Tab-separated table of N, CA and C in Angstrom:
chain	number	residue	atom	x	y	z
A	1	UNK	N	-11.410	21.277	9.515
A	1	UNK	CA	-10.958	20.021	9.143
A	1	UNK	C	-9.751	19.856	7.966
A	2	UNK	N	-9.356	18.622	7.993
A	2	UNK	CA	-8.582	18.412	6.942
A	2	UNK	C	-9.024	17.441	6.636
A	3	UNK	N	-9.541	17.581	5.179
A	3	UNK	CA	-9.744	15.985	3.900
A	3	UNK	C	-8.794	16.011	3.204
A	4	UNK	N	-8.670	14.139	3.404
A	4	UNK	CA	-7.361	13.755	2.482
A	4	UNK	C	-8.312	12.760	1.569
A	5	UNK	N	-7.458	12.770	0.412
A	5	UNK	CA	-8.073	11.775	-0.926
A	5	UNK	C	-6.933	11.243	-1.526
A	6	UNK	N	-6.902	10.044	-1.434
A	6	UNK	CA	-5.756	8.927	-1.930
A	6	UNK	C	-6.401	8.942	-3.571
A	7	UNK	N	-5.121	8.753	-4.443
A	7	UNK	CA	-5.482	8.275	-5.345
A	7	UNK	C	-3.990	7.616	-6.181
A	8	UNK	N	-4.461	6.883	-7.186
A	8	UNK	CA	-3.028	6.175	-7.695
A	8	UNK	C	-2.918	4.740	-7.587
A	9	UNK	N	-3.814	4.086	-6.536
A	9	UNK	CA	-3.882	2.807	-6.561
A	9	UNK	C	-3.883	1.619	-7.510
A	10	UNK	N	-3.665	0.626	-7.468
A	10	UNK	CA	-4.280	-0.372	-8.656
A	10	UNK	C	-3.255	-1.693	-8.197
A	11	UNK	N	-3.575	-2.472	-9.250
A	11	UNK	CA	-2.589	-3.983	-9.542
A	11	UNK	C	-1.274	-3.428	-10.507
A	12	UNK	N	-0.554	-4.388	-9.655
A	12	UNK	CA	0.903	-4.594	-10.283
A	12	UNK	C	1.226	-5.787	-10.326
A	13	UNK	N	2.465	-6.176	-11.062
A	13	UNK	CA	3.097	-7.140	-10.661
A	13	UNK	C	4.612	-7.024	-10.529
A	14	UNK	N	4.633	-8.249	-9.069
A	14	UNK	CA	5.903	-8.125	-8.802
A	14	UNK	C	7.539	-7.176	-9.745
A	15	UNK	N	7.710	-6.379	-8.843
A	15	UNK	CA	9.019	-5.464	-9.552
A	15	UNK	C	8.360	-4.402	-10.274
A	16	UNK	N	7.313	-4.088	-10.109
A	16	UNK	CA	6.428	-3.081	-11.123
A	16	UNK	C	6.222	-1.698	-9.914
A	17	UNK	N	5.946	-0.143	-10.392
A	17	UNK	CA	5.967	0.616	-9.682
A	17	UNK	C	4.416	1.386	-9.716
A	18	UNK	N	4.179	2.215	-9.149
A	18	UNK	CA	3.036	2.874	-8.756
A	18	UNK	C	3.317	4.194	-7.844
A	19	UNK	N	2.722	5.270	-8.164
A	19	UNK	CA	2.517	6.339	-7.760
A	19	UNK	C	1.609	7.052	-7.210
A	20	UNK	N	1.197	6.623	-5.494
A	20	UNK	CA	0.234	7.192	-4.802
A	20	UNK	C	0.154	8.866	-4.786
A	21	UNK	N	-0.755	9.528	-5.144
A	21	UNK	CA	-1.114	10.794	-4.721
A	21	UNK	C	-2.459	10.818	-3.535
A	22	UNK	N	-2.015	11.832	-2.450
A	22	UNK	CA	-3.111	12.824	-1.509
A	22	UNK	C	-2.826	14.220	-1.971
A	23	UNK	N	-4.334	14.217	-2.360
A	23	UNK	CA	-4.490	15.713	-1.900
A	23	UNK	C	-5.238	15.917	-0.781
A	24	UNK	N	-5.029	17.230	0.055
A	24	UNK	CA	-5.331	17.606	0.873
A	24	UNK	C	-5.970	19.068	0.833
A	25	UNK	N	-7.336	19.130	1.564
A	25	UNK	CA	-8.278	20.256	1.324
A	25	UNK	C	-8.158	20.376	2.763
A	26	UNK	N	-7.660	21.589	3.272
A	26	UNK	CA	-7.041	22.277	4.547
A	26	UNK	C	-7.478	23.760	4.674
A	27	UNK	N	-8.449	23.659	5.855
A	27	UNK	CA	-8.658	25.560	5.758
A	27	UNK	C	-7.437	25.808	7.048
A	28	UNK	N	-6.571	25.207	7.434
A	28	UNK	CA	-5.658	25.295	8.161
A	28	UNK	C	-4.295	25.006	7.048
A	29	UNK	N	-3.222	25.743	7.952
A	29	UNK	CA	-1.707	25.739	6.809
A	29	UNK	C	-1.627	24.348	6.754
A	30	UNK	N	-1.508	24.088	5.303
A	30	UNK	CA	-0.996	22.361	5.036
A	30	UNK	C	0.580	22.191	4.976
A	31	UNK	N	1.354	23.679	4.769
A	31	UNK	CA	2.859	23.469	4.966
A	31	UNK	C	3.510	22.766	5.824
A	32	UNK	N	3.038	23.089	7.089
A	32	UNK	CA	3.368	22.451	8.634
A	32	UNK	C	2.848	21.486	9.152
A	33	UNK	N	2.049	20.325	8.310
A	33	UNK	CA	1.836	19.568	8.813
A	33	UNK	C	2.738	18.438	8.410
A	34	UNK	N	3.087	17.555	9.252
A	34	UNK	CA	3.817	16.278	9.289
A	34	UNK	C	3.027	15.509	8.624
A	35	UNK	N	3.091	14.646	7.138
A	35	UNK	CA	2.021	14.054	6.209
A	35	UNK	C	2.519	12.629	6.449
A	36	UNK	N	2.146	11.489	6.138
A	36	UNK	CA	2.293	10.127	6.552
A	36	UNK	C	1.569	9.330	4.974
A	37	UNK	N	2.471	8.102	4.981
A	37	UNK	CA	1.535	7.112	4.343
A	37	UNK	C	1.544	5.812	5.184
A	38	UNK	N	0.301	5.311	5.431
A	38	UNK	CA	0.075	3.905	6.332
A	38	UNK	C	0.104	2.894	5.362
A	39	UNK	N	-0.097	1.769	5.873
A	39	UNK	CA	-0.892	0.673	4.837
A	39	UNK	C	-1.389	-0.268	5.809
A	40	UNK	N	-2.319	-1.080	5.460
A	40	UNK	CA	-3.457	-1.738	5.914
A	40	UNK	C	-3.382	-2.899	5.479
A	41	UNK	N	-3.140	-4.206	5.552
A	41	UNK	CA	-3.388	-5.580	4.790
A	41	UNK	C	-4.314	-6.064	5.680
A	42	UNK	N	-5.307	-6.914	5.092
A	42	UNK	CA	-6.123	-7.901	6.103
A	42	UNK	C	-5.661	-8.459	7.344
A	43	UNK	N	-6.317	-8.409	8.000
A	43	UNK	CA	-6.505	-8.987	9.811
A	43	UNK	C	-4.889	-8.816	10.417
A	44	UNK	N	-4.847	-7.666	9.670
A	44	UNK	CA	-3.035	-6.922	10.269
A	44	UNK	C	-3.966	-5.521	10.957
A	45	UNK	N	-2.405	-5.035	11.639
A	45	UNK	CA	-2.861	-3.385	12.130
A	45	UNK	C	-2.276	-2.552	10.968
A	46	UNK	N	-2.907	-1.333	11.088
A	46	UNK	CA	-2.472	-0.028	10.079
A	46	UNK	C	-0.580	-0.201	10.204
A	47	UNK	N	-0.350	-0.249	9.182
A	47	UNK	CA	1.479	-0.016	9.569
A	47	UNK	C	1.987	1.249	9.022
A	48	UNK	N	2.681	1.748	9.426
A	48	UNK	CA	3.524	3.109	9.260
A	48	UNK	C	4.526	2.913	7.973
A	49	UNK	N	4.230	3.416	6.818
A	49	UNK	CA	4.899	2.895	6.019
A	49	UNK	C	6.022	4.050	5.443
A	50	UNK	N	5.735	5.799	5.516
A	50	UNK	CA	6.602	6.723	5.226
A	50	UNK	C	6.119	7.924	5.856
A	51	UNK	N	6.741	8.723	6.421
A	51	UNK	CA	6.613	10.142	6.608
A	51	UNK	C	7.653	11.286	6.590
A	52	UNK	N	7.170	12.388	6.053
A	52	UNK	CA	7.722	13.666	5.881
A	52	UNK	C	7.468	14.928	6.451
A	53	UNK	N	8.345	15.643	7.067
A	53	UNK	CA	7.701	16.738	8.249
A	53	UNK	C	7.962	17.884	7.174
A	54	UNK	N	7.552	19.112	7.763
A	54	UNK	CA	7.416	20.205	7.317
A	54	UNK	C	8.576	21.108	6.621
A	55	UNK	N	9.694	20.481	7.063
A	55	UNK	CA	11.114	20.755	6.669
A	55	UNK	C	11.914	19.611	5.732
A	56	UNK	N	11.218	18.848	5.016
A	56	UNK	CA	11.521	17.478	4.234
A	56	UNK	C	12.229	16.730	4.523
A	57	UNK	N	12.293	16.804	6.155
A	57	UNK	CA	13.053	15.496	6.622
A	57	UNK	C	11.654	13.830	6.464
A	58	UNK	N	12.602	13.026	5.512
A	58	UNK	CA	11.849	11.647	5.703
A	58	UNK	C	12.283	10.830	6.486
A	59	UNK	N	11.328	9.732	6.589
A	59	UNK	CA	11.515	8.722	7.461
A	59	UNK	C	10.819	7.627	6.414
A	60	UNK	N	11.213	6.236	6.564
A	60	UNK	CA	10.741	5.286	6.238
A	60	UNK	C	10.648	3.785	6.639
A	61	UNK	N	9.865	3.177	6.734
A	61	UNK	CA	9.956	1.634	7.525
A	61	UNK	C	11.008	0.788	6.862
A	62	UNK	N	11.365	0.023	7.745
A	62	UNK	CA	12.715	-0.844	7.264
A	62	UNK	C	12.132	-1.370	6.024
A	63	UNK	N	10.900	-2.121	6.309
A	63	UNK	CA	10.325	-3.316	4.782
A	63	UNK	C	10.586	-2.061	3.262
A	64	UNK	N	10.320	-0.869	3.155
A	64	UNK	CA	9.845	-0.104	1.738
A	64	UNK	C	11.335	0.499	1.889
A	65	UNK	N	12.342	0.911	2.833
A	65	UNK	CA	13.318	1.940	2.599
A	65	UNK	C	14.311	1.338	1.449
A	66	UNK	N	14.765	2.279	0.837
A	66	UNK	CA	15.661	1.919	-0.341
A	66	UNK	C	14.404	1.922	-1.946
A	67	UNK	N	13.087	1.379	-1.366
A	67	UNK	CA	12.083	0.954	-2.513
A	67	UNK	C	10.999	2.437	-2.930
A	68	UNK	N	10.698	2.762	-1.690
A	68	UNK	CA	9.293	4.013	-1.756
A	68	UNK	C	10.307	5.327	-1.770
A	69	UNK	N	9.343	6.187	-2.210
A	69	UNK	CA	9.979	7.479	-2.161
A	69	UNK	C	8.866	8.412	-1.709
A	70	UNK	N	9.014	8.970	-0.272
A	70	UNK	CA	7.385	9.968	0.158
A	70	UNK	C	8.197	11.604	-0.640
A	71	UNK	N	7.262	11.879	-1.032
A	71	UNK	CA	7.607	13.575	-1.046
A	71	UNK	C	6.470	14.637	-1.032
A	72	UNK	N	6.143	15.739	-0.765
A	72	UNK	CA	5.151	17.033	-0.937
A	72	UNK	C	5.392	17.725	-1.619
A	73	UNK	N	4.174	18.434	-2.142
A	73	UNK	CA	4.410	20.258	-3.071
A	73	UNK	C	3.354	20.563	-2.131
A	74	UNK	N	4.077	21.523	-1.612
A	74	UNK	CA	2.966	22.365	-0.469
A	74	UNK	C	1.932	23.199	-1.010
A	75	UNK	N	2.865	23.602	-2.830
A	75	UNK	CA	2.028	24.783	-3.708
A	75	UNK	C	0.459	23.982	-3.982
A	76	UNK	N	0.893	22.450	-4.085
A	76	UNK	CA	-0.487	21.978	-4.363
A	76	UNK	C	-0.902	21.469	-3.194
A	77	UNK	N	-0.673	21.475	-2.163
A	77	UNK	CA	-1.081	20.739	-0.699
A	77	UNK	C	-1.675	19.088	-1.340
A	78	UNK	N	-0.271	18.883	-1.774
A	78	UNK	CA	0.024	16.994	-1.842
A	78	UNK	C	1.300	16.163	-1.576
A	79	UNK	N	0.882	15.356	-1.473
A	79	UNK	CA	2.121	14.357	-1.114
A	79	UNK	C	2.217	13.020	-1.859
A	80	UNK	N	2.833	12.329	-1.890
A	80	UNK	CA	3.133	11.612	-3.042
A	80	UNK	C	3.882	10.145	-2.446
A	81	UNK	N	3.814	9.460	-2.605
A	81	UNK	CA	4.361	8.397	-2.635
A	81	UNK	C	4.857	7.278	-3.855
A	82	UNK	N	5.797	7.449	-4.249
A	82	UNK	CA	6.386	6.834	-5.129
A	82	UNK	C	6.799	5.509	-4.925
A	83	UNK	N	6.299	4.522	-4.965
A	83	UNK	CA	6.462	2.919	-4.911
A	83	UNK	C	7.191	1.853	-6.002
A	84	UNK	N	8.356	1.592	-5.900
A	84	UNK	CA	9.290	1.214	-6.885
A	84	UNK	C	9.500	-0.094	-6.102
A	85	UNK	N	9.604	-1.449	-7.330
A	85	UNK	CA	10.285	-3.037	-6.989
A	85	UNK	C	9.456	-3.444	-5.525
A	86	UNK	N	8.139	-2.969	-6.575
A	86	UNK	CA	6.997	-3.411	-5.702
A	86	UNK	C	7.193	-5.283	-5.166
A	87	UNK	N	6.594	-5.594	-4.058
A	87	UNK	CA	6.344	-6.775	-3.340
A	87	UNK	C	5.612	-7.388	-3.035
A	88	UNK	N	4.769	-8.809	-3.542
A	88	UNK	CA	3.329	-8.854	-3.147
A	88	UNK	C	3.180	-8.433	-1.508
A	89	UNK	N	4.050	-8.564	-0.490
A	89	UNK	CA	3.827	-8.050	0.660
A	89	UNK	C	3.292	-6.677	1.006
A	90	UNK	N	3.587	-6.063	-0.094
A	90	UNK	CA	3.086	-4.915	-0.062
A	90	UNK	C	2.099	-4.506	-0.147
A	91	UNK	N	1.162	-5.507	-0.424
A	91	UNK	CA	-0.169	-5.120	-0.944
A	91	UNK	C	-1.205	-5.052	0.195
A	92	UNK	N	-1.779	-4.089	0.267
A	92	UNK	CA	-2.534	-3.688	1.261
A	92	UNK	C	-3.355	-2.287	0.837
A	93	UNK	N	-3.845	-1.851	1.755
A	93	UNK	CA	-4.864	-0.513	1.441
A	93	UNK	C	-4.090	0.693	2.059
A	94	UNK	N	-3.519	1.647	1.015
A	94	UNK	CA	-2.550	2.895	1.637
A	94	UNK	C	-3.329	3.849	1.982
A	95	UNK	N	-3.109	4.441	3.205
A	95	UNK	CA	-3.638	5.262	4.247
A	95	UNK	C	-3.024	6.867	3.652
A	96	UNK	N	-3.041	7.741	3.051
A	96	UNK	CA	-2.942	9.156	3.598
A	96	UNK	C	-3.313	9.722	4.209
A	97	UNK	N	-2.135	10.323	5.270
A	97	UNK	CA	-2.448	11.000	6.702
A	97	UNK	C	-1.884	12.249	6.973
A	98	UNK	N	-2.193	12.977	8.001
A	98	UNK	CA	-1.957	14.164	8.714
A	98	UNK	C	-1.893	14.226	9.796
A	99	UNK	N	-0.903	14.949	10.755
A	99	UNK	CA	-0.644	14.841	11.555
A	99	UNK	C	-0.724	16.657	12.371
A	100	UNK	N	-0.963	16.884	13.370
A	100	UNK	CA	-1.208	18.398	13.581
A	100	UNK	C	-0.032	19.187	14.338
A	101	UNK	N	0.677	17.859	15.406
A	101	UNK	CA	1.584	18.095	16.052
A	101	UNK	C	3.015	18.163	15.185
A	102	UNK	N	4.435	18.704	15.412
A	102	UNK	CA	5.661	18.832	14.922
A	102	UNK	C	5.641	17.274	14.758
A	103	UNK	N	6.759	17.125	13.813
A	103	UNK	CA	7.527	15.758	13.960
A	103	UNK	C	8.741	15.793	13.649
A	104	UNK	N	9.682	15.135	14.334
A	104	UNK	CA	10.986	15.323	13.911
A	104	UNK	C	11.510	14.077	12.857
A	105	UNK	N	10.701	13.520	12.454
A	105	UNK	CA	11.180	12.794	11.267
A	105	UNK	C	12.340	11.749	11.324
A	106	UNK	N	12.438	11.369	13.059
A	106	UNK	CA	13.867	10.750	13.419
A	106	UNK	C	12.826	9.229	14.260
A	107	UNK	N	11.712	9.172	13.907
A	107	UNK	CA	11.331	7.960	14.252
A	107	UNK	C	9.396	7.513	13.555
A	108	UNK	N	9.329	6.573	13.544
A	108	UNK	CA	8.376	5.918	12.990
A	108	UNK	C	7.181	6.168	13.981
A	109	UNK	N	6.014	6.632	12.905
A	109	UNK	CA	4.753	7.370	13.726
A	109	UNK	C	3.950	6.065	13.909
A	110	UNK	N	3.015	6.257	14.980
A	110	UNK	CA	2.282	5.218	15.236
A	110	UNK	C	0.707	5.453	14.739
A	111	UNK	N	-0.084	5.131	14.786
A	111	UNK	CA	-1.146	5.146	14.140
A	111	UNK	C	-2.673	5.801	14.860
A	112	UNK	N	-1.908	5.695	15.985
A	112	UNK	CA	-2.875	6.809	17.034
A	112	UNK	C	-2.164	8.191	16.990
A	113	UNK	N	-1.091	8.515	16.455
A	113	UNK	CA	-0.704	10.270	16.674
A	113	UNK	C	-1.102	10.749	15.279
A	114	UNK	N	-2.048	10.062	14.717
A	114	UNK	CA	-2.512	10.953	13.237
A	114	UNK	C	-3.578	11.656	13.621
A	115	UNK	N	-4.187	12.791	13.207
A	115	UNK	CA	-5.146	13.363	13.265
A	115	UNK	C	-6.087	13.037	12.134
A	116	UNK	N	-5.633	12.972	10.684
A	116	UNK	CA	-6.661	13.165	9.763
A	116	UNK	C	-6.018	11.956	8.968
A	117	UNK	N	-6.949	10.909	8.556
A	117	UNK	CA	-6.982	10.170	7.494
A	117	UNK	C	-7.609	10.307	6.000
A	118	UNK	N	-7.163	9.922	5.091
A	118	UNK	CA	-7.741	9.513	3.565
A	118	UNK	C	-8.786	8.567	3.874
A	119	UNK	N	-9.034	8.330	2.868
A	119	UNK	CA	-9.941	6.867	2.515
A	119	UNK	C	-9.358	5.865	2.148
A	120	UNK	N	-8.352	5.957	1.822
A	120	UNK	CA	-7.702	4.776	1.122
A	120	UNK	C	-7.777	4.106	-0.129
A	121	UNK	N	-6.357	4.074	-0.863
A	121	UNK	CA	-6.714	3.123	-2.126
A	121	UNK	C	-5.541	1.553	-2.107
A	122	UNK	N	-6.375	0.885	-2.891
A	122	UNK	CA	-5.739	-0.558	-2.974
A	122	UNK	C	-4.566	-0.920	-3.890
A	123	UNK	N	-3.504	-0.875	-2.917
A	123	UNK	CA	-2.457	-1.700	-3.573
A	123	UNK	C	-2.294	-2.706	-3.440
A	124	UNK	N	-2.345	-3.828	-4.855
A	124	UNK	CA	-2.288	-5.027	-5.138
A	124	UNK	C	-0.999	-5.638	-5.816
A	125	UNK	N	-0.391	-6.091	-5.272
A	125	UNK	CA	0.915	-7.218	-5.990
A	125	UNK	C	0.860	-8.051	-6.293
A	126	UNK	N	0.857	-8.569	-7.315
A	126	UNK	CA	0.850	-10.162	-7.967
A	126	UNK	C	1.848	-10.564	-7.941
A	127	UNK	N	2.137	-11.700	-7.606
A	127	UNK	CA	3.330	-12.577	-7.955
A	127	UNK	C	3.499	-13.564	-8.935
């Protein structure tokens, strides 16, 4: 099993920044797994935010492109989400996610494609 633990969420003002971290504990190889961040606002479906594959190829949702950056550190078995120029509509619970199958990074992932989820961390952006 893969266990994912997020941290770094909090309350920020519009235009502020946060950096989310996800620490993975995996008996399997972490470095080959596509990793992603999803978010879910109250009453809405969980939506893809950003993903990164084993080669470092990244893909972002249109709503965060240019503002968020996903990265990974295989030595630390960690994935990060740097969030800049935050907007109130970014308010959501953010989930770290891992996938077993390969992912080209050419399209957004669906939540149904995810094999492992973190517990989530709340991000609130005040206006």
